[in-house]
mmCIF file of C-alpha atoms and ligand atoms in Angstrom:
data_model
loop_
_atom_site.group_PDB
_atom_site.id
_atom_site.type_symbol
_atom_site.label_atom_id
_atom_site.label_comp_id
_atom_site.label_asym_id
_atom_site.label_seq_id
_atom_site.Cartn_x
_atom_site.Cartn_y
_atom_site.Cartn_z
ATOM 1 C CA UNK L 1459 -20.884 21.234 3.108
ATOM 2 C CA UNK L 1460 -19.849 18.939 5.953
ATOM 3 C CA UNK L 1461 -20.229 20.493 9.394
ATOM 4 C CA UNK L 1462 -17.722 19.378 12.035
ATOM 5 C CA UNK L 1463 -18.505 19.979 15.712
ATOM 6 C CA UNK L 1464 -15.730 20.214 18.306
ATOM 7 C CA UNK L 1465 -17.142 21.288 21.660
ATOM 8 C CA UNK L 1466 -13.796 20.978 23.458
ATOM 9 C CA UNK L 1467 -11.558 22.763 20.971
ATOM 10 C CA UNK L 1468 -7.903 23.429 21.718
ATOM 11 C CA UNK L 1469 -4.919 25.413 20.599
ATOM 12 C CA UNK L 1470 -2.295 22.706 20.017
ATOM 13 C CA UNK L 1471 1.049 24.197 21.004
ATOM 14 C CA UNK L 1472 4.260 22.316 20.265
ATOM 15 C CA UNK L 1473 7.627 23.232 21.765
ATOM 16 C CA UNK L 1474 10.479 21.851 19.707
ATOM 17 C CA UNK L 1475 13.519 21.377 21.937
ATOM 18 C CA UNK L 1476 16.862 19.638 21.410
ATOM 19 C CA UNK L 1477 16.373 17.864 24.751
ATOM 20 C CA UNK L 1478 14.567 18.280 28.067
ATOM 21 C CA UNK L 1479 16.249 18.823 31.428
ATOM 22 C CA UNK L 1480 13.714 18.571 34.247
ATOM 23 C CA UNK L 1481 14.078 21.069 37.126
ATOM 24 C CA UNK L 1482 16.070 23.384 34.851
ATOM 25 C CA UNK L 1483 15.344 26.099 32.303
ATOM 26 C CA UNK L 1484 15.034 24.769 28.763
ATOM 27 C CA UNK L 1485 15.453 26.845 25.632
ATOM 28 C CA UNK L 1486 12.752 26.301 23.038
ATOM 29 C CA UNK L 1487 14.062 26.237 19.477
ATOM 30 C CA UNK L 1488 10.670 26.630 17.770
ATOM 31 C CA UNK L 1489 7.029 27.054 18.795
ATOM 32 C CA UNK L 1490 4.140 25.838 16.621
ATOM 33 C CA UNK L 1491 0.562 26.708 17.530
ATOM 34 C CA UNK L 1492 -2.423 25.397 15.584
ATOM 35 C CA UNK L 1493 -6.154 25.019 15.979
ATOM 36 C CA UNK L 1494 -6.728 21.515 17.295
ATOM 37 C CA UNK L 1495 -9.391 19.141 18.427
ATOM 38 C CA UNK L 1496 -10.768 16.108 16.620
ATOM 39 C CA UNK L 1497 -13.359 17.951 14.521
ATOM 40 C CA UNK L 1498 -10.711 20.418 13.356
ATOM 41 C CA UNK L 1499 -8.540 17.490 12.217
ATOM 42 C CA UNK L 1500 -11.531 16.034 10.360
ATOM 43 C CA UNK L 1501 -12.149 19.397 8.655
ATOM 44 C CA UNK L 1502 -8.491 19.647 7.589
ATOM 45 C CA UNK L 1503 -8.609 16.188 6.027
ATOM 46 C CA UNK L 1504 -11.900 16.967 4.238
ATOM 47 C CA UNK L 1505 -10.421 20.195 2.900
ATOM 48 C CA UNK L 1506 -7.371 18.303 1.610
ATOM 49 C CA UNK L 1507 -9.768 15.883 -0.140
ATOM 50 C CA UNK L 1508 -11.274 18.889 -1.908
ATOM 51 C CA UNK L 1509 -14.485 18.990 0.136
ATOM 52 C CA UNK L 1510 -15.988 21.959 1.890
ATOM 53 C CA UNK L 1511 -15.982 21.788 5.697
ATOM 54 C CA UNK L 1512 -17.335 24.225 8.260
ATOM 55 C CA UNK L 1513 -15.894 24.118 11.772
ATOM 56 C CA UNK L 1514 -18.200 24.795 14.682
ATOM 57 C CA UNK L 1515 -17.974 24.348 18.439
ATOM 58 C CA UNK L 1516 -17.188 26.558 21.403
ATOM 59 C CA UNK L 1517 -14.268 28.971 21.641
ATOM 60 C CA UNK L 1518 -13.456 31.744 24.084
ATOM 61 C CA UNK L 1519 -10.841 34.143 25.391
ATOM 62 C CA UNK L 1520 -7.474 34.971 23.832
ATOM 63 C CA UNK L 1521 -6.776 31.298 23.127
ATOM 64 C CA UNK L 1522 -10.119 31.042 21.336
ATOM 65 C CA UNK L 1523 -9.066 34.039 19.215
ATOM 66 C CA UNK L 1524 -5.794 32.300 18.361
ATOM 67 C CA UNK L 1525 -7.773 29.204 17.286
ATOM 68 C CA UNK L 1526 -10.008 31.328 15.041
ATOM 69 C CA UNK L 1527 -6.986 33.066 13.509
ATOM 70 C CA UNK L 1528 -5.355 29.731 12.702
ATOM 71 C CA UNK L 1529 -8.555 28.365 11.124
ATOM 72 C CA UNK L 1530 -8.719 31.506 8.966
ATOM 73 C CA UNK L 1531 -5.065 31.104 7.989
ATOM 74 C CA UNK L 1532 -5.814 27.519 6.941
ATOM 75 C CA UNK L 1533 -8.780 28.671 4.858
ATOM 76 C CA UNK L 1534 -11.283 26.778 7.017
ATOM 77 C CA UNK L 1535 -14.747 28.296 7.543
ATOM 78 C CA UNK L 1536 -15.284 29.167 11.186
ATOM 79 C CA UNK L 1537 -18.788 29.064 12.651
ATOM 80 C CA UNK L 1538 -17.634 28.836 16.262
ATOM 81 C CA UNK L 1539 -19.873 30.071 19.061
ATOM 82 C CA UNK L 1540 -18.294 32.273 21.708
ATOM 83 C CA UNK L 1541 -17.919 31.442 25.399
ATOM 84 C CA UNK L 1542 -16.597 33.607 28.249
ATOM 85 C CA UNK L 1543 -13.911 31.210 29.497
ATOM 86 C CA UNK L 1544 -10.590 30.776 27.745
ATOM 87 C CA UNK L 1545 -10.217 27.844 25.323
ATOM 88 C CA UNK L 1546 -7.743 25.210 26.510
ATOM 89 C CA UNK L 1547 -4.252 24.626 25.162
ATOM 90 C CA UNK L 1548 -2.538 21.322 24.703
ATOM 91 C CA UNK L 1549 1.214 21.540 25.043
ATOM 92 C CA UNK L 1550 3.474 18.975 23.418
ATOM 93 C CA UNK L 1551 7.190 19.072 24.116
ATOM 94 C CA UNK L 1552 8.948 17.318 21.246
ATOM 95 C CA UNK L 1553 12.675 16.574 21.344
ATOM 96 C CA UNK L 1554 12.942 14.795 18.014
ATOM 97 C CA UNK L 1555 12.917 11.328 19.546
ATOM 98 C CA UNK L 1556 9.969 11.569 21.945
ATOM 99 C CA UNK L 1557 7.010 13.761 22.730
ATOM 100 C CA UNK L 1558 5.508 14.591 26.130
ATOM 101 C CA UNK L 1559 2.053 16.122 26.373
ATOM 102 C CA UNK L 1560 0.401 18.461 28.858
ATOM 103 C CA UNK L 1561 -3.370 18.803 28.456
ATOM 104 C CA UNK L 1562 -5.055 21.824 30.080
ATOM 105 C CA UNK L 1563 -8.400 21.094 31.718
ATOM 106 C CA UNK L 1564 -10.484 23.236 29.395
ATOM 107 C CA UNK L 1565 -13.102 25.908 29.990
ATOM 108 C CA UNK L 1566 -16.318 25.635 31.939
ATOM 109 C CA UNK L 1567 -19.334 26.261 29.713
ATOM 110 C CA UNK L 1568 -22.424 27.941 31.179
ATOM 111 C CA UNK L 1569 -25.930 26.651 30.594
ATOM 112 C CA UNK L 1570 -26.813 29.776 28.592
ATOM 113 C CA UNK L 1571 -23.728 29.299 26.387
ATOM 114 C CA UNK L 1572 -24.665 25.670 25.716
ATOM 115 C CA UNK L 1573 -28.253 26.672 24.825
ATOM 116 C CA UNK L 1574 -26.886 29.403 22.568
ATOM 117 C CA UNK L 1575 -24.720 26.866 20.769
ATOM 118 C CA UNK L 1576 -27.618 24.430 20.326
ATOM 119 C CA UNK L 1577 -29.662 27.225 18.701
ATOM 120 C CA UNK L 1578 -26.839 28.201 16.362
ATOM 121 C CA UNK L 1579 -26.313 24.513 15.492
ATOM 122 C CA UNK L 1580 -29.917 24.164 14.296
ATOM 123 C CA UNK L 1581 -29.328 27.074 11.894
ATOM 124 C CA UNK L 1582 -26.004 25.634 10.639
ATOM 125 C CA UNK L 1583 -27.694 22.299 9.853
ATOM 126 C CA UNK L 1584 -29.735 23.960 7.116
ATOM 127 C CA UNK L 1585 -26.686 24.219 4.859
ATOM 128 C CA UNK L 1586 -25.139 20.855 5.787
ATOM 129 C CA UNK L 1587 -25.062 17.518 3.933
ATOM 130 C CA UNK L 1588 -23.603 15.693 6.961
ATOM 131 C CA UNK L 1589 -22.437 16.553 10.455
ATOM 132 C CA UNK L 1590 -19.473 15.136 12.370
ATOM 133 C CA UNK L 1591 -19.535 15.202 16.189
ATOM 134 C CA UNK L 1592 -16.087 14.551 17.635
ATOM 135 C CA UNK L 1593 -14.347 14.411 20.947
ATOM 136 C CA UNK L 1594 -14.936 15.031 24.615
ATOM 137 C CA UNK L 1595 -17.516 17.327 26.179
ATOM 138 C CA UNK L 1596 -16.244 20.321 28.152
ATOM 139 C CA UNK L 1597 -17.366 20.911 31.719
ATOM 140 C CA UNK L 1598 -20.879 22.305 31.878
ATOM 141 C CA UNK L 1599 -22.103 20.643 28.670
ATOM 142 C CA UNK L 1600 -24.684 17.948 29.551
ATOM 143 C CA UNK L 1601 -23.644 14.286 29.062
ATOM 144 C CA UNK L 1602 -26.501 13.762 26.572
ATOM 145 C CA UNK L 1603 -25.298 16.699 24.428
ATOM 146 C CA UNK L 1604 -24.473 14.492 21.441
ATOM 147 C CA UNK L 1605 -27.886 12.791 21.623
ATOM 148 C CA UNK L 1606 -29.524 16.227 21.465
ATOM 149 C CA UNK L 1607 -27.396 17.291 18.487
ATOM 150 C CA UNK L 1608 -27.986 13.938 16.707
ATOM 151 C CA UNK L 1609 -31.761 14.345 17.124
ATOM 152 C CA UNK L 1610 -31.617 17.909 15.775
ATOM 153 C CA UNK L 1611 -29.602 16.657 12.803
ATOM 154 C CA UNK L 1612 -32.007 13.766 12.147
ATOM 155 C CA UNK L 1613 -34.961 16.175 12.325
ATOM 156 C CA UNK L 1614 -33.227 18.354 9.713
ATOM 157 C CA UNK L 1615 -32.544 15.296 7.514
ATOM 158 C CA UNK L 1616 -28.767 15.561 8.040
ATOM 159 C CA UNK L 1617 -26.904 12.309 8.843
ATOM 160 C CA UNK L 1618 -24.568 12.479 11.852
ATOM 161 C CA UNK L 1619 -21.271 10.686 12.492
ATOM 162 C CA UNK L 1620 -20.320 10.386 16.156
ATOM 163 C CA UNK L 1621 -16.742 9.850 17.390
ATOM 164 C CA UNK L 1622 -16.696 9.991 21.160
ATOM 165 C CA UNK L 1623 -15.921 7.843 24.169
ATOM 166 C CA UNK L 1624 -17.331 7.008 27.589
ATOM 167 C CA UNK L 1625 -20.612 8.634 28.582
ATOM 168 C CA UNK L 1626 -20.574 11.033 25.635
ATOM 169 C CA UNK L 1627 -20.664 7.959 23.352
ATOM 170 C CA UNK L 1628 -23.141 5.777 25.257
ATOM 171 C CA UNK L 1629 -25.556 8.674 25.797
ATOM 172 C CA UNK L 1630 -24.893 10.034 22.304
ATOM 173 C CA UNK L 1631 -25.937 6.873 20.411
ATOM 174 C CA UNK L 1632 -29.426 7.268 21.888
ATOM 175 C CA UNK L 1633 -29.849 10.223 19.519
ATOM 176 C CA UNK L 1634 -29.585 7.877 16.511
ATOM 177 C CA UNK L 1635 -26.395 8.897 14.669
ATOM 178 C CA UNK L 1636 -26.051 7.398 11.176
ATOM 179 C CA UNK L 1637 -22.545 6.105 12.010
ATOM 180 C CA UNK L 1638 -20.484 5.807 15.185
ATOM 181 C CA UNK L 1639 -16.705 5.313 15.018
ATOM 182 C CA UNK L 1640 -15.322 3.908 18.268
ATOM 183 C CA UNK L 1641 -11.843 2.418 18.489
ATOM 184 C CA UNK L 1642 -11.505 -1.034 20.074
ATOM 185 C CA UNK L 1643 -11.135 0.281 23.626
ATOM 186 C CA UNK L 1644 -14.023 2.728 23.291
ATOM 187 C CA UNK L 1645 -16.286 0.019 21.875
ATOM 188 C CA UNK L 1646 -15.379 -2.366 24.687
ATOM 189 C CA UNK L 1647 -15.961 0.304 27.323
ATOM 190 C CA UNK L 1648 -19.300 1.358 25.830
ATOM 191 C CA UNK L 1649 -20.632 -2.203 25.714
ATOM 192 C CA UNK L 1650 -19.069 -3.722 28.821
ATOM 193 C CA UNK L 1651 -17.081 -5.976 26.477
ATOM 194 C CA UNK L 1652 -13.790 -5.568 28.303
ATOM 195 C CA UNK L 1653 -15.257 -7.219 31.390
ATOM 196 C CA UNK L 1654 -16.953 -9.997 29.435
ATOM 197 C CA UNK L 1655 -14.016 -10.991 27.241
ATOM 198 C CA UNK L 1656 -11.090 -10.196 29.511
ATOM 199 C CA UNK L 1657 -9.873 -7.443 27.188
ATOM 200 C CA UNK L 1658 -10.893 -5.184 24.376
ATOM 201 C CA UNK L 1659 -12.250 -6.989 21.307
ATOM 202 C CA UNK L 1660 -9.307 -6.084 19.095
ATOM 203 C CA UNK L 1661 -9.255 -8.977 16.740
ATOM 204 C CA UNK L 1662 -12.420 -8.457 14.768
ATOM 205 C CA UNK L 1663 -13.827 -11.705 16.123
ATOM 206 C CA UNK L 1664 -17.229 -12.587 17.539
ATOM 207 C CA UNK L 1665 -16.883 -10.361 20.635
ATOM 208 C CA UNK L 1666 -16.287 -7.308 18.501
ATOM 209 C CA UNK L 1667 -19.221 -8.051 16.190
ATOM 210 C CA UNK L 1668 -21.480 -8.605 19.192
ATOM 211 C CA UNK L 1669 -20.364 -5.310 20.753
ATOM 212 C CA UNK L 1670 -20.996 -3.440 17.511
ATOM 213 C CA UNK L 1671 -24.439 -5.031 17.187
ATOM 214 C CA UNK L 1672 -25.168 -3.852 20.712
ATOM 215 C CA UNK L 1673 -24.315 -0.237 19.839
ATOM 216 C CA UNK L 1674 -26.640 -0.511 16.839
ATOM 217 C CA UNK L 1675 -29.456 -1.730 19.072
ATOM 218 C CA UNK L 1676 -28.752 1.270 21.339
ATOM 219 C CA UNK L 1677 -29.464 3.588 18.406
ATOM 220 C CA UNK L 1678 -26.509 3.786 16.007
ATOM 221 C CA UNK L 1679 -27.355 3.240 12.324
ATOM 222 C CA UNK L 1680 -23.954 1.684 11.613
ATOM 223 C CA UNK L 1681 -20.848 0.997 13.689
ATOM 224 C CA UNK L 1682 -17.373 1.313 12.216
ATOM 225 C CA UNK L 1683 -14.869 0.050 14.778
ATOM 226 C CA UNK L 1684 -11.281 1.098 14.144
ATOM 227 C CA UNK L 1685 -8.651 -1.434 15.208
ATOM 228 C CA UNK L 1686 -5.352 0.378 14.763
ATOM 229 C CA UNK L 1687 -3.087 -1.361 12.262
ATOM 230 C CA UNK L 1688 -5.693 -4.128 11.816
ATOM 231 C CA UNK L 1689 -7.969 -1.671 9.969
ATOM 232 C CA UNK L 1690 -11.725 -1.462 10.537
ATOM 233 C CA UNK L 1691 -14.751 -3.675 11.021
ATOM 234 C CA UNK L 1692 -18.121 -2.252 10.008
ATOM 235 C CA UNK L 1693 -21.538 -3.474 11.072
ATOM 236 C CA UNK L 1694 -24.314 -1.758 9.126
ATOM 237 C CA UNK L 1695 -27.888 -2.502 8.126
ATOM 238 C CA UNK L 1696 -26.572 -3.448 4.662
ATOM 239 C CA UNK L 1697 -24.044 -5.975 5.923
ATOM 240 C CA UNK L 1698 -20.770 -6.531 7.790
ATOM 241 C CA UNK L 1699 -17.289 -6.002 6.441
ATOM 242 C CA UNK L 1700 -13.670 -6.004 7.499
ATOM 243 C CA UNK L 1701 -11.109 -3.792 5.727
ATOM 244 C CA UNK L 1702 -7.351 -4.110 6.278
ATOM 245 C CA UNK L 1703 -4.471 -1.881 5.242
ATOM 246 C CA UNK L 1704 -1.806 -3.528 3.066
ATOM 247 C CA UNK L 1705 0.854 -3.046 5.717
ATOM 248 C CA UNK L 1706 1.466 -1.856 9.247
ATOM 249 C CA UNK L 1707 2.571 1.760 8.920
ATOM 250 C CA UNK L 1708 5.092 3.307 11.305
ATOM 251 C CA UNK L 1709 4.539 6.936 12.126
ATOM 252 C CA UNK L 1710 2.165 9.132 14.120
ATOM 253 C CA UNK L 1711 -1.131 7.347 14.919
ATOM 254 C CA UNK L 1712 -2.632 10.454 16.610
ATOM 255 C CA UNK L 1713 -5.494 11.644 14.441
ATOM 256 C CA UNK L 1714 -5.711 8.413 12.428
ATOM 257 C CA UNK L 1715 -9.231 7.965 13.785
ATOM 258 C CA UNK L 1716 -10.090 11.474 12.574
ATOM 259 C CA UNK L 1717 -9.015 10.476 9.050
ATOM 260 C CA UNK L 1718 -11.340 7.446 9.260
ATOM 261 C CA UNK L 1719 -14.175 9.780 10.252
ATOM 262 C CA UNK L 1720 -13.381 12.208 7.412
ATOM 263 C CA UNK L 1721 -13.470 9.371 4.862
ATOM 264 C CA UNK L 1722 -16.739 8.045 6.281
ATOM 265 C CA UNK L 1723 -18.282 11.533 6.088
ATOM 266 C CA UNK L 1724 -17.082 11.989 2.500
ATOM 267 C CA UNK L 1725 -18.443 8.547 1.563
ATOM 268 C CA UNK L 1726 -21.758 9.185 3.272
ATOM 269 C CA UNK L 1727 -22.257 12.434 1.354
ATOM 270 C CA UNK L 1728 -21.198 10.885 -1.971
ATOM 271 C CA UNK L 1729 -23.293 7.750 -1.404
ATOM 272 C CA UNK L 1730 -20.210 5.533 -1.818
ATOM 273 C CA UNK L 1731 -21.070 1.831 -1.259
ATOM 274 C CA UNK L 1732 -19.787 0.410 2.045
ATOM 275 C CA UNK L 1733 -16.894 -1.714 0.709
ATOM 276 C CA UNK L 1734 -15.311 1.216 -1.185
ATOM 277 C CA UNK L 1735 -16.098 3.623 1.642
ATOM 278 C CA UNK L 1736 -14.268 1.389 4.120
ATOM 279 C CA UNK L 1737 -11.316 0.897 1.770
ATOM 280 C CA UNK L 1738 -11.075 4.699 1.449
ATOM 281 C CA UNK L 1739 -11.213 5.058 5.243
ATOM 282 C CA UNK L 1740 -8.499 2.460 5.858
ATOM 283 C CA UNK L 1741 -6.155 3.775 3.160
ATOM 284 C CA UNK L 1742 -6.659 7.422 4.155
ATOM 285 C CA UNK L 1743 -6.041 6.716 7.842
ATOM 286 C CA UNK L 1744 -2.939 4.653 7.060
ATOM 287 C CA UNK L 1745 -1.724 7.636 5.004
ATOM 288 C CA UNK L 1746 -2.463 9.862 8.020
ATOM 289 C CA UNK L 1747 -0.245 7.636 10.204
ATOM 290 C CA UNK L 1748 2.432 8.092 7.555
ATOM 291 C CA UNK L 1749 2.208 11.924 7.890
ATOM 292 C CA UNK L 1750 3.848 13.447 10.988
ATOM 293 C CA UNK L 1751 1.041 15.884 11.934
ATOM 294 C CA UNK L 1752 -2.565 15.070 12.939
ATOM 295 C CA UNK L 1753 -5.065 16.295 10.350
ATOM 296 C CA UNK L 1754 -2.630 15.764 7.452
ATOM 297 C CA UNK L 1755 -2.103 12.792 5.172
ATOM 298 C CA UNK L 1756 0.367 11.832 2.506
ATOM 299 C CA UNK L 1757 -1.502 11.875 -0.851
ATOM 300 C CA UNK L 1758 0.929 9.539 -2.632
ATOM 301 C CA UNK L 1759 0.764 7.076 0.266
ATOM 302 C CA UNK L 1760 -3.061 7.278 0.195
ATOM 303 C CA UNK L 1761 -3.143 6.259 -3.466
ATOM 304 C CA UNK L 1762 -0.658 3.438 -2.864
ATOM 305 C CA UNK L 1763 -2.439 2.068 0.239
ATOM 306 C CA UNK L 1764 -5.819 2.354 -1.511
ATOM 307 C CA UNK L 1765 -4.661 -0.111 -4.178
ATOM 308 C CA UNK L 1766 -3.510 -2.618 -1.570
ATOM 309 C CA UNK L 1767 -6.395 -2.350 0.917
ATOM 310 C CA UNK L 1768 -8.508 -5.516 1.101
ATOM 311 C CA UNK L 1769 -12.192 -5.586 2.025
ATOM 312 C CA UNK L 1770 -13.875 -8.824 3.008
ATOM 313 C CA UNK L 1771 -17.588 -9.391 3.578
ATOM 314 C CA UNK L 1772 -18.273 -11.099 6.893
ATOM 315 C CA UNK L 1773 -21.793 -12.414 6.173
HETATM 316 N N1 ATP E 420 0.060 1.431 12.296
HETATM 317 C C1 ATP E 420 -0.928 1.541 11.410
HETATM 318 N N2 ATP E 420 -0.774 1.096 10.154
HETATM 319 C C2 ATP E 420 -1.758 1.199 9.251
HETATM 320 N N3 ATP E 420 -2.943 1.762 9.515
HETATM 321 C C3 ATP E 420 -3.160 2.239 10.748
HETATM 322 C C4 ATP E 420 -2.174 2.151 11.764
HETATM 323 N N4 ATP E 420 -2.672 2.714 12.890
HETATM 324 C C5 ATP E 420 -3.910 3.138 12.588
HETATM 325 N N5 ATP E 420 -4.219 2.854 11.303
HETATM 326 C C6 ATP E 420 -5.455 3.181 10.603
HETATM 327 O O1 ATP E 420 -6.080 4.237 11.294
HETATM 328 C C7 ATP E 420 -7.358 3.828 11.745
HETATM 329 C C8 ATP E 420 -7.672 4.513 13.054
HETATM 330 O O2 ATP E 420 -6.737 4.120 14.034
HETATM 331 P P1 ATP E 420 -7.167 3.834 15.528
HETATM 332 O O3 ATP E 420 -8.078 2.666 15.569
HETATM 333 O O4 ATP E 420 -5.930 3.781 16.320
HETATM 334 O O5 ATP E 420 -8.023 5.144 15.821
HETATM 335 P P2 ATP E 420 -8.241 6.026 17.137
HETATM 336 O O6 ATP E 420 -7.781 5.283 18.342
HETATM 337 O O7 ATP E 420 -9.638 6.479 17.109
HETATM 338 O O8 ATP E 420 -7.273 7.264 16.837
HETATM 339 P P3 ATP E 420 -7.398 8.818 17.259
HETATM 340 O O9 ATP E 420 -8.599 8.949 18.137
HETATM 341 O O10 ATP E 420 -6.104 9.131 17.931
HETATM 342 O O11 ATP E 420 -7.533 9.605 15.993
HETATM 343 C C9 ATP E 420 -7.314 2.319 11.781
HETATM 344 O O12 ATP E 420 -8.609 1.778 11.636
HETATM 345 C C10 ATP E 420 -6.418 2.006 10.601
HETATM 346 O O13 ATP E 420 -7.169 2.014 9.400
HETATM 347 MG MG1 MG E 421 -10.405 8.128 18.197
#
């Protein structure tokens, strides 16, 4: 079982409209509402790969209930801990050509609720082969939350994969996750690279490798930096690699990073060697860009991209 943790879960609501008129009433043709948040996307991808995922995190109020109901409908195991405040919604207004998002601020978590979650997490680790920690921290959860959870996981012998940004990432790596998966901007921000190089280290050059090495020194076992259509660069104890998709895919890049994380978790559990693991991650995430909804991927496209993905050793 792979445990995915989403502390700042959401109900992703989409209004499908023929067009938007501001300062007027708009009729909504269709409403979709699904459990969302990065760890939920990871769990959906794992499930589609035929692996067992358990979703945990914090959920509360009527919106939290709606999230639980949608997880159940999707056949995903729910080990969410309850909070008093209502879970946030994200609202996307999609008119066929464009999408506009409205992100609610999210609940405030009490200290007792956070402690309760940490206790439940320790118990969930006993059945887990790997744990994925994804996304932002809600108000009230301490900035070193991911470090705490990574240490608990390490103590239980469960490898952790961390996908976060800002403080949650820089503090989180101190807990020694097996893998961290920043994108180029997140890596630059975490290592001060943007200031040093005049921009994020997108190209997979020396600045990017130096930034990744820095995150490893800060505590990460391996760093897999995702570079959008340029693929990934991995810096691990075993070596350094770059993997590129066969083509630039047009589609929906939201959740592509979650597909990378799902592939890395699957590869970690299976003991897949780094080059194949990275090729899987690049092909799966390209196939996720190809699919219109976050947390889904196109299986035929995955197989096709997997054949064309190139991995190169950088040492
Ligand atoms: N246009 C694209 N064509 C092919 N592959 C892509 C494209 N965009 C993204 N990918 C794949 O998806 C991976 C993750 O994308 P990206 O680096 O944008 O992640 P991210 O910013 O963390 O995304 P998110 O957090 O929204 O899930 C890339 O490493 C790459 O393998
Ligand atoms: Mg991301």
